[in-house]
CSV table of C-alpha atoms and ligand atoms in Angstrom, one decimal:
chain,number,residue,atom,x,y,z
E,1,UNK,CA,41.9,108.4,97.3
E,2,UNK,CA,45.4,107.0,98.5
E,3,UNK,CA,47.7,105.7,96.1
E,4,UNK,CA,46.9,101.9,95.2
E,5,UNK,CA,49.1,99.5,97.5
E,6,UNK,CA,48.9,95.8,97.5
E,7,UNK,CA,51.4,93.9,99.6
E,8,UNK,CA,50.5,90.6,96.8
E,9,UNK,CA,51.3,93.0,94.0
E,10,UNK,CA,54.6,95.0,95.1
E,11,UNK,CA,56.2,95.4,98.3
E,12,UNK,CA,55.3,97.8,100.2
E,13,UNK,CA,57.4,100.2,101.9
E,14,UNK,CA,58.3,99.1,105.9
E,15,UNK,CA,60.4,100.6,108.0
E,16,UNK,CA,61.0,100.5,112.0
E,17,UNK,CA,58.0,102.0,112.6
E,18,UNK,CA,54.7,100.4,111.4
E,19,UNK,CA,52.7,102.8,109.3
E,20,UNK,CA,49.4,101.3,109.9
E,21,UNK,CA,48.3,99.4,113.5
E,22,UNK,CA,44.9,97.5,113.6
E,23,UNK,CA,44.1,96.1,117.3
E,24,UNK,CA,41.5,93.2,118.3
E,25,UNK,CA,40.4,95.5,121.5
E,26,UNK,CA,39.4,91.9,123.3
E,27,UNK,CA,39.3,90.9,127.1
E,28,UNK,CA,37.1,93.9,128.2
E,29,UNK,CA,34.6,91.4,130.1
E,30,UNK,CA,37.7,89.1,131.8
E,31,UNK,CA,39.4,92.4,132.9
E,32,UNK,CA,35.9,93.3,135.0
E,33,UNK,CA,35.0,89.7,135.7
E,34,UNK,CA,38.3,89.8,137.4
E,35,UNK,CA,37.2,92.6,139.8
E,36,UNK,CA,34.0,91.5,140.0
E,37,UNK,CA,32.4,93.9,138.1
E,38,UNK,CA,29.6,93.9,135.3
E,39,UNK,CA,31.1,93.8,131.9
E,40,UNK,CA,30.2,97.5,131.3
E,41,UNK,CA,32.9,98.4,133.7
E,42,UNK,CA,35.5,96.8,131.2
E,43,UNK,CA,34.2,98.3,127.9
E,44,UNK,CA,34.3,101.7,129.7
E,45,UNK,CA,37.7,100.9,130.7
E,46,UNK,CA,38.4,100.2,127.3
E,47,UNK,CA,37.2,103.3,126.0
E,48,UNK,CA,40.4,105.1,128.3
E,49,UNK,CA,42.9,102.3,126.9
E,50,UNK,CA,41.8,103.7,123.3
E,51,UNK,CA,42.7,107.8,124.6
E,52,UNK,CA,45.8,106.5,125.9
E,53,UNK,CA,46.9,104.1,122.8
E,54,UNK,CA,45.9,107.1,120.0
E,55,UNK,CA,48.3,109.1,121.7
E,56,UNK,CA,50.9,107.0,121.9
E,57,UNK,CA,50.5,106.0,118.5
E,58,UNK,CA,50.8,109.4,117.4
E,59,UNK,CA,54.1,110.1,119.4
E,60,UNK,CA,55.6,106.9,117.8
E,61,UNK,CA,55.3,108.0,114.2
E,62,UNK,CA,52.1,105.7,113.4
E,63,UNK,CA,50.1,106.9,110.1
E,64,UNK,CA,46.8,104.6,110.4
E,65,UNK,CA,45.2,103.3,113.5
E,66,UNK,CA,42.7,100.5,112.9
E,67,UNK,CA,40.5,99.7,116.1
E,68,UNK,CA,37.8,96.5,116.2
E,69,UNK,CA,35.2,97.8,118.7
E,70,UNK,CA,32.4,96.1,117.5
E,71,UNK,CA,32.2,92.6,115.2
E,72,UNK,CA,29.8,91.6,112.4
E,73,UNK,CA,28.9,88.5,115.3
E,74,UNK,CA,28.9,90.6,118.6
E,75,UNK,CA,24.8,90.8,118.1
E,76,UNK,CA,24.5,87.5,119.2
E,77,UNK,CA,25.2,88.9,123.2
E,78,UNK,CA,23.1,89.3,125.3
E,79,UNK,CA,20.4,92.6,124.0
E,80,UNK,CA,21.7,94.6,127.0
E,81,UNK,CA,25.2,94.5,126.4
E,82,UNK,CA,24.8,95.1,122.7
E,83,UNK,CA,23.0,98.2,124.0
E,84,UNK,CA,24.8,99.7,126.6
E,85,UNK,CA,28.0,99.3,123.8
E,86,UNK,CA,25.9,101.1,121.3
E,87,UNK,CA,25.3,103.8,124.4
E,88,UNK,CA,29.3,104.2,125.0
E,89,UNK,CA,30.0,104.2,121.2
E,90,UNK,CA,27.5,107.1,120.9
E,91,UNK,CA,28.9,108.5,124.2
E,92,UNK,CA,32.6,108.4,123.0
E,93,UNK,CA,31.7,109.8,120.1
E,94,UNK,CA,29.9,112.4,121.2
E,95,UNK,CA,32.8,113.5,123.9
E,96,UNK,CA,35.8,112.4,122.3
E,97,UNK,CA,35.5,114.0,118.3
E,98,UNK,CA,36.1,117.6,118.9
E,99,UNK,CA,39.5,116.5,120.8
E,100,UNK,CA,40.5,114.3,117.8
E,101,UNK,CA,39.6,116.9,115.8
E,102,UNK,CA,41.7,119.3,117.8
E,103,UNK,CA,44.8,117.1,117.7
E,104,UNK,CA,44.7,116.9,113.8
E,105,UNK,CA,43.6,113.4,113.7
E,106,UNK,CA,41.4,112.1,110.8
E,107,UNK,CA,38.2,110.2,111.9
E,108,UNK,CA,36.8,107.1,110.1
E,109,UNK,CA,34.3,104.4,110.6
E,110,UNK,CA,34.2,101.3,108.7
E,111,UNK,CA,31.3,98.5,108.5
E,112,UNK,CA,27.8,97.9,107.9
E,113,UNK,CA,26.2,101.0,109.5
E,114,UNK,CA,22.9,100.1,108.3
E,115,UNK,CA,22.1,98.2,111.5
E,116,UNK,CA,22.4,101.1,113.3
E,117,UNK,CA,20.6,103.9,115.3
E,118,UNK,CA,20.4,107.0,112.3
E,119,UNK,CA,21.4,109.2,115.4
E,120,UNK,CA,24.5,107.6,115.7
E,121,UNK,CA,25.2,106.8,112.1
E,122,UNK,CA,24.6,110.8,111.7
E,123,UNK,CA,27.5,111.5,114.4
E,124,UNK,CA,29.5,109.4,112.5
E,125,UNK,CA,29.5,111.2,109.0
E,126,UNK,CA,29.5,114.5,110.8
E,127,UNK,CA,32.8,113.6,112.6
E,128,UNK,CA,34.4,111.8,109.1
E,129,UNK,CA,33.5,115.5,107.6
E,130,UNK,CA,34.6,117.1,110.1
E,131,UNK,CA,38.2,115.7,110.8
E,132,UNK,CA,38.6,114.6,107.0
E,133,UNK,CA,41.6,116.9,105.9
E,134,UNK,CA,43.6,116.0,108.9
E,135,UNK,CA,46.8,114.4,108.0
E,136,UNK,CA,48.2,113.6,111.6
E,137,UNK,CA,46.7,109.8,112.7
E,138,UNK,CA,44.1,108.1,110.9
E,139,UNK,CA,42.6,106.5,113.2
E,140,UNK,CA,39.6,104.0,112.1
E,141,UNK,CA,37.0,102.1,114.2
E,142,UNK,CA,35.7,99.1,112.8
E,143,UNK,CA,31.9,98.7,114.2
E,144,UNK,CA,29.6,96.3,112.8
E,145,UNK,CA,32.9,94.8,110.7
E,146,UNK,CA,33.4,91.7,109.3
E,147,UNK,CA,35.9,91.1,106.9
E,148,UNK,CA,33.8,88.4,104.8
E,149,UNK,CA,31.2,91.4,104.9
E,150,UNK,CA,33.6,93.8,103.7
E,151,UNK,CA,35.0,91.4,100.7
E,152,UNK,CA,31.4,90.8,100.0
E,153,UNK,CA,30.4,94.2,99.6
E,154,UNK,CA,33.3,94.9,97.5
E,155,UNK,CA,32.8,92.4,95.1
E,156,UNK,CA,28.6,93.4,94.9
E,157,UNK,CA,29.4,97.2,94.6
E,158,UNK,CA,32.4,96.3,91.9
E,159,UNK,CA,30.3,94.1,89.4
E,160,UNK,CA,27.6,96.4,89.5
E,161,UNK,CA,29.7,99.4,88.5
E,162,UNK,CA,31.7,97.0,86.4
E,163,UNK,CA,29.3,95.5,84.7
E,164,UNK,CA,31.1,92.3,82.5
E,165,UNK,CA,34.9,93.4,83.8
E,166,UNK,CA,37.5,90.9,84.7
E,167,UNK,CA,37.6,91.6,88.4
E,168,UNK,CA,41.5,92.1,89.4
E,169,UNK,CA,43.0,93.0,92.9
E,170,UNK,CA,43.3,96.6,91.9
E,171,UNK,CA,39.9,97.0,91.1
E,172,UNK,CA,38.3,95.1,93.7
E,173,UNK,CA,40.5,96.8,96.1
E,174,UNK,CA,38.7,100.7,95.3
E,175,UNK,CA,35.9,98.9,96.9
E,176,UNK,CA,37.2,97.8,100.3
E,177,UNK,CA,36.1,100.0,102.8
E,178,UNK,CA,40.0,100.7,104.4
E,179,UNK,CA,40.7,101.9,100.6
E,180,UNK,CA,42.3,105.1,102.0
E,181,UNK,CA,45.0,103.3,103.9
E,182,UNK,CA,48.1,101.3,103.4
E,183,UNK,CA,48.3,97.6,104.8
E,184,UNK,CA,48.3,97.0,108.4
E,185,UNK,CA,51.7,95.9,109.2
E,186,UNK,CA,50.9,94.9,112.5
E,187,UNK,CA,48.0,93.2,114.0
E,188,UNK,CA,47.9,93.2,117.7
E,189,UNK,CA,45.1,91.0,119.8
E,190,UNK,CA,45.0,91.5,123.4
E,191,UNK,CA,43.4,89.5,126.0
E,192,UNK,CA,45.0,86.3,125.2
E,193,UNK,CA,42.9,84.8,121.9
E,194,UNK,CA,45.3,84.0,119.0
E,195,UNK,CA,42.3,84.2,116.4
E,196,UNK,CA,41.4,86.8,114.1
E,197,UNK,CA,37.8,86.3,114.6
E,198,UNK,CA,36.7,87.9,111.0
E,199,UNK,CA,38.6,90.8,111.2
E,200,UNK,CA,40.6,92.3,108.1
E,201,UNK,CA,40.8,89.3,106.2
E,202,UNK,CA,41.8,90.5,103.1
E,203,UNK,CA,44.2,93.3,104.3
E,204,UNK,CA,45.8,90.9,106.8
E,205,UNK,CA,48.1,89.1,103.7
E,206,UNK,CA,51.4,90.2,105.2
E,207,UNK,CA,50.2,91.7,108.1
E,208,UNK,CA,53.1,90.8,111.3
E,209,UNK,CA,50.7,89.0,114.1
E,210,UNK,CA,51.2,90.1,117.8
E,211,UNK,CA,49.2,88.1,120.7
E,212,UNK,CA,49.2,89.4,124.3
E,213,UNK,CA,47.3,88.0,127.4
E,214,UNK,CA,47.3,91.9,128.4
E,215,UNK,CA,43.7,92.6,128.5
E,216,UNK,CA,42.8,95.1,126.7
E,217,UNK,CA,41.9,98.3,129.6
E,218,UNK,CA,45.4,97.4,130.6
E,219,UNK,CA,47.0,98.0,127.7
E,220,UNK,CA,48.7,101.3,127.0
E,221,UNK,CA,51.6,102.8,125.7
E,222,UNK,CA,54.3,100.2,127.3
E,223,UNK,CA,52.2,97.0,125.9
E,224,UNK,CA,52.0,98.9,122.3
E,225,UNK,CA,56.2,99.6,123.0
E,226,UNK,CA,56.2,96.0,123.2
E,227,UNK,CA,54.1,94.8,120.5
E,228,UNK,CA,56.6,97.4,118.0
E,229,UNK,CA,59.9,96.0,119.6
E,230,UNK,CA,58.5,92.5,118.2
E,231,UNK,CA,57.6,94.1,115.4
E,232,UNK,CA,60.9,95.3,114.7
E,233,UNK,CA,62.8,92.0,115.7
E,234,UNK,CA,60.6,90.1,112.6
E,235,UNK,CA,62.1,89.7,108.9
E,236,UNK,CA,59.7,90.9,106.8
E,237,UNK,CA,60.2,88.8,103.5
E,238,UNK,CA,57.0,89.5,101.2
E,239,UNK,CA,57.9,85.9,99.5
E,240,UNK,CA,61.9,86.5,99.3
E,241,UNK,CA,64.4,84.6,100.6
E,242,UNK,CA,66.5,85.6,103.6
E,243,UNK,CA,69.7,85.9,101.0
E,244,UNK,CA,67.6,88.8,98.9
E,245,UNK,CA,67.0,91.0,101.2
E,246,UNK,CA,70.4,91.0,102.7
E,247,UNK,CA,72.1,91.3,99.2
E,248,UNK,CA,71.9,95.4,98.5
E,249,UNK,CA,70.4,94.4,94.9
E,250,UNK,CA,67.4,96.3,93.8
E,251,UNK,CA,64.1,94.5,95.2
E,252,UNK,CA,62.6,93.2,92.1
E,253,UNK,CA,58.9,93.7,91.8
E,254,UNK,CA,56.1,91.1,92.9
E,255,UNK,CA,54.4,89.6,89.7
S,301,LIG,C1,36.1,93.1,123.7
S,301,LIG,O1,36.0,92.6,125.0
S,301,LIG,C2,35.1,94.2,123.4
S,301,LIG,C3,34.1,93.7,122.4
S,301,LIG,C4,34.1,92.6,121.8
S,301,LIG,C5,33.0,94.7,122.2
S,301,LIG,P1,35.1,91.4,125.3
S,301,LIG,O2,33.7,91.9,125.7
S,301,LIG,O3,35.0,90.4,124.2
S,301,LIG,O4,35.8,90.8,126.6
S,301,LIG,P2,36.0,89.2,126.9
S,301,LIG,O5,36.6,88.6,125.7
S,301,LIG,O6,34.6,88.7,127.3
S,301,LIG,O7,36.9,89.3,128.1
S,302,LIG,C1,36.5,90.3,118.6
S,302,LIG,O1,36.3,90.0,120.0
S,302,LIG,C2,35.7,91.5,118.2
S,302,LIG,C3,36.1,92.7,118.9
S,302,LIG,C4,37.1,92.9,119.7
S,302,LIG,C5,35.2,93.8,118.6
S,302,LIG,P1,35.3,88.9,120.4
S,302,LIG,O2,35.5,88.7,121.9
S,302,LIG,O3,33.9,89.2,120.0
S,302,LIG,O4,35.8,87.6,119.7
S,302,LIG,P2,35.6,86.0,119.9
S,302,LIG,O5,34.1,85.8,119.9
S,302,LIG,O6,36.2,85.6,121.2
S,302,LIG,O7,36.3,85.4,118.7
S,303,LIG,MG1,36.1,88.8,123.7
Protein backbone atom coordinates (compact mmCIF):
# COMPACT_ATOMS: atom_id res chain seq x y z
CA UNK A 1 0.00 0.00 0.00
CA UNK A 2 1.29 3.62 -0.69
CA UNK A 3 2.38 5.71 1.99
CA UNK A 4 -0.67 7.57 3.74
CA UNK A 5 -1.20 11.15 2.13
CA UNK A 6 -3.90 13.53 3.07
CA UNK A 7 -3.84 16.96 1.59
CA UNK A 8 -6.28 18.03 5.09
CA UNK A 9 -3.51 16.43 7.25
CA UNK A 10 -0.08 17.67 5.74
CA UNK A 11 0.86 19.16 2.57
CA UNK A 12 1.59 17.25 0.08
CA UNK A 13 4.35 17.46 -2.18
CA UNK A 14 3.55 19.56 -5.77
CA UNK A 15 5.69 20.44 -8.05
CA UNK A 16 5.38 21.74 -11.96
CA UNK A 17 4.18 18.64 -12.91
CA UNK A 18 1.01 17.14 -11.46
CA UNK A 19 1.64 13.69 -9.99
CA UNK A 20 -1.78 12.51 -10.29
CA UNK A 21 -4.49 13.68 -13.24
CA UNK A 22 -8.25 12.48 -12.91
CA UNK A 23 -10.33 13.56 -16.22
CA UNK A 24 -14.40 13.89 -16.50
CA UNK A 25 -14.11 12.13 -20.16
CA UNK A 26 -17.56 14.15 -20.99
CA UNK A 27 -19.02 15.44 -24.45
CA UNK A 28 -18.66 12.05 -26.32
CA UNK A 29 -22.50 12.28 -27.58
CA UNK A 30 -22.15 16.40 -28.53
CA UNK A 31 -18.90 15.61 -30.43
CA UNK A 32 -21.04 12.83 -32.78
CA UNK A 33 -24.37 14.78 -32.52
CA UNK A 34 -22.28 17.37 -34.17
CA UNK A 35 -21.49 15.12 -37.21
CA UNK A 36 -24.54 13.61 -37.16
CA UNK A 37 -23.61 10.48 -35.98
CA UNK A 38 -25.09 8.05 -33.27
CA UNK A 39 -23.54 8.46 -29.99
CA UNK A 40 -21.49 5.32 -30.28
CA UNK A 41 -19.42 7.00 -32.77
CA UNK A 42 -18.23 9.50 -29.99
CA UNK A 43 -17.59 6.92 -27.15
CA UNK A 44 -15.46 5.02 -29.80
CA UNK A 45 -13.80 8.21 -30.50
CA UNK A 46 -13.23 8.51 -26.97
CA UNK A 47 -11.67 5.41 -26.58
CA UNK A 48 -8.56 6.91 -29.20
CA UNK A 49 -8.55 10.37 -27.07
CA UNK A 50 -7.73 7.95 -23.90
CA UNK A 51 -4.47 6.05 -26.26
CA UNK A 52 -3.45 9.36 -27.08
CA UNK A 53 -3.80 11.20 -23.46
CA UNK A 54 -1.99 7.96 -21.60
CA UNK A 55 0.89 8.61 -23.67
CA UNK A 56 1.14 11.90 -23.34
CA UNK A 57 0.77 11.67 -19.78
CA UNK A 58 3.53 9.45 -19.54
CA UNK A 59 5.99 11.73 -21.62
CA UNK A 60 5.02 14.60 -19.23
CA UNK A 61 6.22 12.93 -16.08
CA UNK A 62 2.59 12.06 -14.71
CA UNK A 63 2.56 9.21 -11.83
CA UNK A 64 -1.43 8.50 -11.67
CA UNK A 65 -3.95 8.74 -14.29
CA UNK A 66 -7.55 8.80 -13.10
CA UNK A 67 -10.15 8.36 -16.05
CA UNK A 68 -14.32 8.60 -15.37
CA UNK A 69 -15.67 6.26 -18.13
CA UNK A 70 -18.63 5.23 -16.57
CA UNK A 71 -20.81 7.00 -13.42
CA UNK A 72 -22.70 5.42 -10.53
CA UNK A 73 -25.97 7.39 -12.56
CA UNK A 74 -25.05 6.58 -16.28
CA UNK A 75 -27.65 3.45 -15.94
CA UNK A 76 -30.35 5.66 -16.14
CA UNK A 77 -29.60 5.99 -20.34
CA UNK A 78 -31.12 4.54 -22.51
CA UNK A 79 -30.52 0.24 -22.18
CA UNK A 80 -28.70 0.36 -25.52
CA UNK A 81 -26.22 2.84 -24.84
CA UNK A 82 -25.48 1.38 -21.41
CA UNK A 83 -24.80 -1.76 -23.48
CA UNK A 84 -22.96 -0.94 -26.34
CA UNK A 85 -20.50 1.10 -23.48
CA UNK A 86 -20.30 -2.06 -21.61
CA UNK A 87 -19.37 -3.79 -25.28
CA UNK A 88 -16.45 -1.07 -25.90
CA UNK A 89 -15.27 -1.25 -22.23
CA UNK A 90 -14.93 -5.10 -22.72
CA UNK A 91 -13.58 -4.42 -26.17
CA UNK A 92 -10.83 -1.92 -25.00
CA UNK A 93 -9.99 -4.06 -22.56
CA UNK A 94 -9.58 -6.85 -24.29
CA UNK A 95 -7.25 -5.05 -27.12
CA UNK A 96 -5.69 -2.48 -25.24
CA UNK A 97 -4.06 -4.48 -21.79
CA UNK A 98 -1.32 -6.33 -23.25
CA UNK A 99 0.04 -2.83 -24.84
CA UNK A 100 -0.31 -1.15 -21.35
CA UNK A 101 1.23 -3.95 -20.03
CA UNK A 102 4.00 -3.69 -22.57
CA UNK A 103 4.65 -0.04 -21.83
CA UNK A 104 5.10 -0.62 -18.03
CA UNK A 105 1.93 0.90 -17.12
CA UNK A 106 -0.09 -0.35 -14.01
CA UNK A 107 -3.76 -1.21 -14.59
CA UNK A 108 -6.60 -0.37 -12.06
CA UNK A 109 -10.27 -0.30 -11.95
CA UNK A 110 -12.22 1.42 -9.32
CA UNK A 111 -16.15 1.13 -8.53
CA UNK A 112 -18.85 -1.10 -7.76
CA UNK A 113 -18.18 -4.02 -10.16
CA UNK A 114 -20.87 -6.00 -8.78
CA UNK A 115 -23.33 -4.67 -11.39
CA UNK A 116 -21.38 -6.09 -13.95
CA UNK A 117 -20.98 -8.88 -16.59
CA UNK A 118 -18.54 -11.67 -14.44
CA UNK A 119 -16.76 -11.89 -18.02
CA UNK A 120 -15.85 -8.50 -17.87
CA UNK A 121 -15.20 -8.14 -14.18
CA UNK A 122 -12.80 -11.37 -14.78
CA UNK A 123 -10.77 -9.19 -17.52
CA UNK A 124 -10.50 -6.78 -15.15
CA UNK A 125 -8.68 -8.57 -12.23
CA UNK A 126 -6.64 -10.53 -14.76
CA UNK A 127 -5.30 -7.19 -16.27
CA UNK A 128 -4.84 -5.47 -12.33
CA UNK A 129 -2.62 -8.87 -11.84
CA UNK A 130 -1.16 -8.69 -14.70
CA UNK A 131 0.25 -5.05 -14.93
CA UNK A 132 0.45 -4.78 -10.94
CA UNK A 133 4.25 -4.39 -10.42
CA UNK A 134 4.54 -1.81 -13.13
CA UNK A 135 5.77 1.41 -11.80
CA UNK A 136 5.64 3.63 -15.08
CA UNK A 137 1.75 5.30 -15.17
CA UNK A 138 -0.89 4.28 -13.06
CA UNK A 139 -3.49 4.71 -14.84
CA UNK A 140 -7.10 4.03 -13.22
CA UNK A 141 -10.62 3.81 -14.83
CA UNK A 142 -13.41 4.67 -12.70
CA UNK A 143 -16.59 2.50 -14.00
CA UNK A 144 -19.59 2.22 -12.13
CA UNK A 145 -18.01 5.22 -9.68
CA UNK A 146 -19.52 7.36 -7.50
CA UNK A 147 -17.83 9.09 -4.98
CA UNK A 148 -20.78 9.03 -2.28
CA UNK A 149 -20.53 5.21 -3.23
CA UNK A 150 -17.02 5.05 -2.61
CA UNK A 151 -17.19 7.11 0.93
CA UNK A 152 -20.00 4.84 1.68
CA UNK A 153 -18.23 1.75 1.19
CA UNK A 154 -15.37 2.96 3.14
CA UNK A 155 -17.05 3.79 6.07
CA UNK A 156 -19.29 0.09 5.95
CA UNK A 157 -16.01 -1.89 5.26
CA UNK A 158 -14.08 0.28 8.11
CA UNK A 159 -16.66 -0.16 11.05
CA UNK A 160 -17.00 -3.59 10.37
CA UNK A 161 -13.21 -4.34 10.60
CA UNK A 162 -13.15 -1.70 13.24
CA UNK A 163 -15.53 -2.70 15.25
CA UNK A 164 -16.19 0.34 18.24
CA UNK A 165 -12.97 2.56 16.75
CA UNK A 166 -13.09 6.26 16.55
CA UNK A 167 -13.18 6.57 12.80
CA UNK A 168 -10.22 9.20 11.75
CA UNK A 169 -9.16 10.39 8.15
CA UNK A 170 -6.25 7.90 8.19
CA UNK A 171 -8.17 5.06 8.85
CA UNK A 172 -11.15 5.68 6.80
CA UNK A 173 -8.78 6.56 4.03
CA UNK A 174 -7.19 2.53 3.82
CA UNK A 175 -10.65 2.02 2.72
CA UNK A 176 -11.14 4.29 -0.25
CA UNK A 177 -10.84 2.49 -3.28
CA UNK A 178 -7.87 5.11 -4.94
CA UNK A 179 -5.91 4.08 -1.60
CA UNK A 180 -2.73 3.36 -3.73
CA UNK A 181 -2.42 6.84 -5.01
CA UNK A 182 -1.58 10.31 -4.05
CA UNK A 183 -4.27 13.17 -4.42
CA UNK A 184 -5.28 14.29 -7.73
CA UNK A 185 -3.79 17.60 -8.21
CA UNK A 186 -5.60 18.34 -11.13
CA UNK A 187 -9.07 17.70 -12.19
CA UNK A 188 -9.81 18.34 -15.79
CA UNK A 189 -13.70 18.15 -17.32
CA UNK A 190 -13.97 18.44 -20.91
CA UNK A 191 -16.96 19.08 -22.93
CA UNK A 192 -17.93 22.26 -21.41
CA UNK A 193 -19.83 21.16 -17.78
CA UNK A 194 -18.25 22.89 -14.79
CA UNK A 195 -19.75 20.03 -12.34
CA UNK A 196 -18.14 17.26 -10.81
CA UNK A 197 -21.18 15.15 -11.23
CA UNK A 198 -20.19 12.60 -8.16
CA UNK A 199 -16.87 12.11 -9.04
CA UNK A 200 -13.88 11.85 -6.41
CA UNK A 201 -15.52 13.76 -3.82
CA UNK A 202 -13.44 13.00 -1.07
CA UNK A 203 -10.01 13.07 -2.91
CA UNK A 204 -11.03 16.36 -4.74
CA UNK A 205 -10.09 18.57 -1.19
CA UNK A 206 -7.32 20.55 -2.88
CA UNK A 207 -7.57 19.18 -6.16
CA UNK A 208 -6.77 22.50 -8.94
CA UNK A 209 -10.14 22.49 -11.25
CA UNK A 210 -9.64 22.74 -15.04
CA UNK A 211 -12.91 23.19 -17.39
CA UNK A 212 -12.68 23.05 -21.19
CA UNK A 213 -15.50 23.18 -23.92
CA UNK A 214 -13.00 20.76 -25.88
CA UNK A 215 -15.00 17.72 -26.16
CA UNK A 216 -13.59 14.98 -25.10
CA UNK A 217 -12.49 12.77 -28.73
CA UNK A 218 -10.82 16.07 -29.42
CA UNK A 219 -8.82 16.32 -26.71
CA UNK A 220 -5.24 15.17 -26.85
CA UNK A 221 -1.92 16.00 -25.95
CA UNK A 222 -2.11 19.98 -26.81
CA UNK A 223 -5.61 20.33 -24.62
CA UNK A 224 -3.79 18.26 -21.60
CA UNK A 225 -0.51 20.92 -22.43
CA UNK A 226 -3.03 23.40 -21.70
CA UNK A 227 -4.89 22.16 -18.86
CA UNK A 228 -0.85 21.72 -17.08
CA UNK A 229 0.18 25.39 -18.13
CA UNK A 230 -3.04 26.46 -15.98
CA UNK A 231 -2.04 24.24 -13.64
CA UNK A 232 1.23 25.67 -13.25
CA UNK A 233 0.08 29.46 -13.39
CA UNK A 234 -2.24 28.48 -9.97
CA UNK A 235 -0.84 29.15 -6.26
CA UNK A 236 -1.33 26.30 -4.49
CA UNK A 237 -1.87 27.38 -0.78
CA UNK A 238 -3.26 24.24 1.25
CA UNK A 239 -4.82 27.04 3.76
CA UNK A 240 -1.55 29.35 3.87
CA UNK A 241 -1.35 32.68 3.11
CA UNK A 242 0.30 34.17 -0.01
CA UNK A 243 3.15 35.73 2.47
CA UNK A 244 4.06 31.84 3.81
CA UNK A 245 4.84 30.40 0.98
CA UNK A 246 6.92 33.12 -0.45
CA UNK A 247 8.88 33.47 2.96
CA UNK A 248 11.75 30.46 2.59
CA UNK A 249 10.60 29.39 6.32
CA UNK A 250 10.05 25.69 6.86
CA UNK A 251 6.23 24.84 5.84
CA UNK A 252 4.83 24.04 9.18
CA UNK A 253 2.63 21.05 9.25
CA UNK A 254 -1.28 20.94 8.87
CA UNK A 255 -3.02 20.12 12.29
C1 LIG B 1 -19.09 11.04 -21.80
O1 LIG B 1 -19.75 11.55 -22.89
C2 LIG B 1 -19.08 9.53 -21.79
C3 LIG B 1 -19.91 8.92 -20.73
C4 LIG B 1 -20.58 9.56 -19.83
C5 LIG B 1 -19.98 7.47 -20.73
P1 LIG B 1 -21.33 11.73 -22.90
O2 LIG B 1 -21.93 10.50 -23.44
O3 LIG B 1 -21.82 12.17 -21.57
O4 LIG B 1 -21.47 12.92 -23.96
P2 LIG B 1 -22.47 14.14 -23.91
O5 LIG B 1 -22.32 14.80 -22.58
O6 LIG B 1 -23.84 13.58 -24.12
O7 LIG B 1 -22.02 15.01 -25.05
C1 LIG C 1 -19.98 12.25 -16.11
O1 LIG C 1 -20.53 12.57 -17.35
C2 LIG C 1 -19.61 10.81 -16.06
C3 LIG C 1 -18.59 10.36 -17.01
C4 LIG C 1 -17.87 11.10 -17.80
C5 LIG C 1 -18.38 8.95 -17.01
P1 LIG C 1 -22.10 12.69 -17.55
O2 LIG C 1 -22.30 13.20 -18.93
O3 LIG C 1 -22.76 11.44 -17.17
O4 LIG C 1 -22.47 13.82 -16.46
P2 LIG C 1 -23.76 14.71 -16.30
O5 LIG C 1 -24.94 13.80 -16.30
O6 LIG C 1 -23.81 15.66 -17.44
O7 LIG C 1 -23.56 15.43 -14.99
MG1 LIG D 1 -22.15 13.99 -20.71
Amino acid sequence: MAEFESSTLAIPRAGDVPRHVAIVMDGNGRWAKARFLPRVAGHRRGVEAVREVVKACIARGVECLTLFAFSSENWRRPKEEVSVLMQLFLKALEQEVGKLHGNGIRFKVIGDLSAFDPVIVDHIRRAEALTAGNARLTLTVAANYGGRWDILQAANRCRAEHPGEEVTEELLSRYLSMHYAPEPDLFIRTGGEERVSNFLLWQLAYAEFHFTPVLWPDFGAEALDEAIASYRSRERRFGRTSEQLASSLPQPKAG
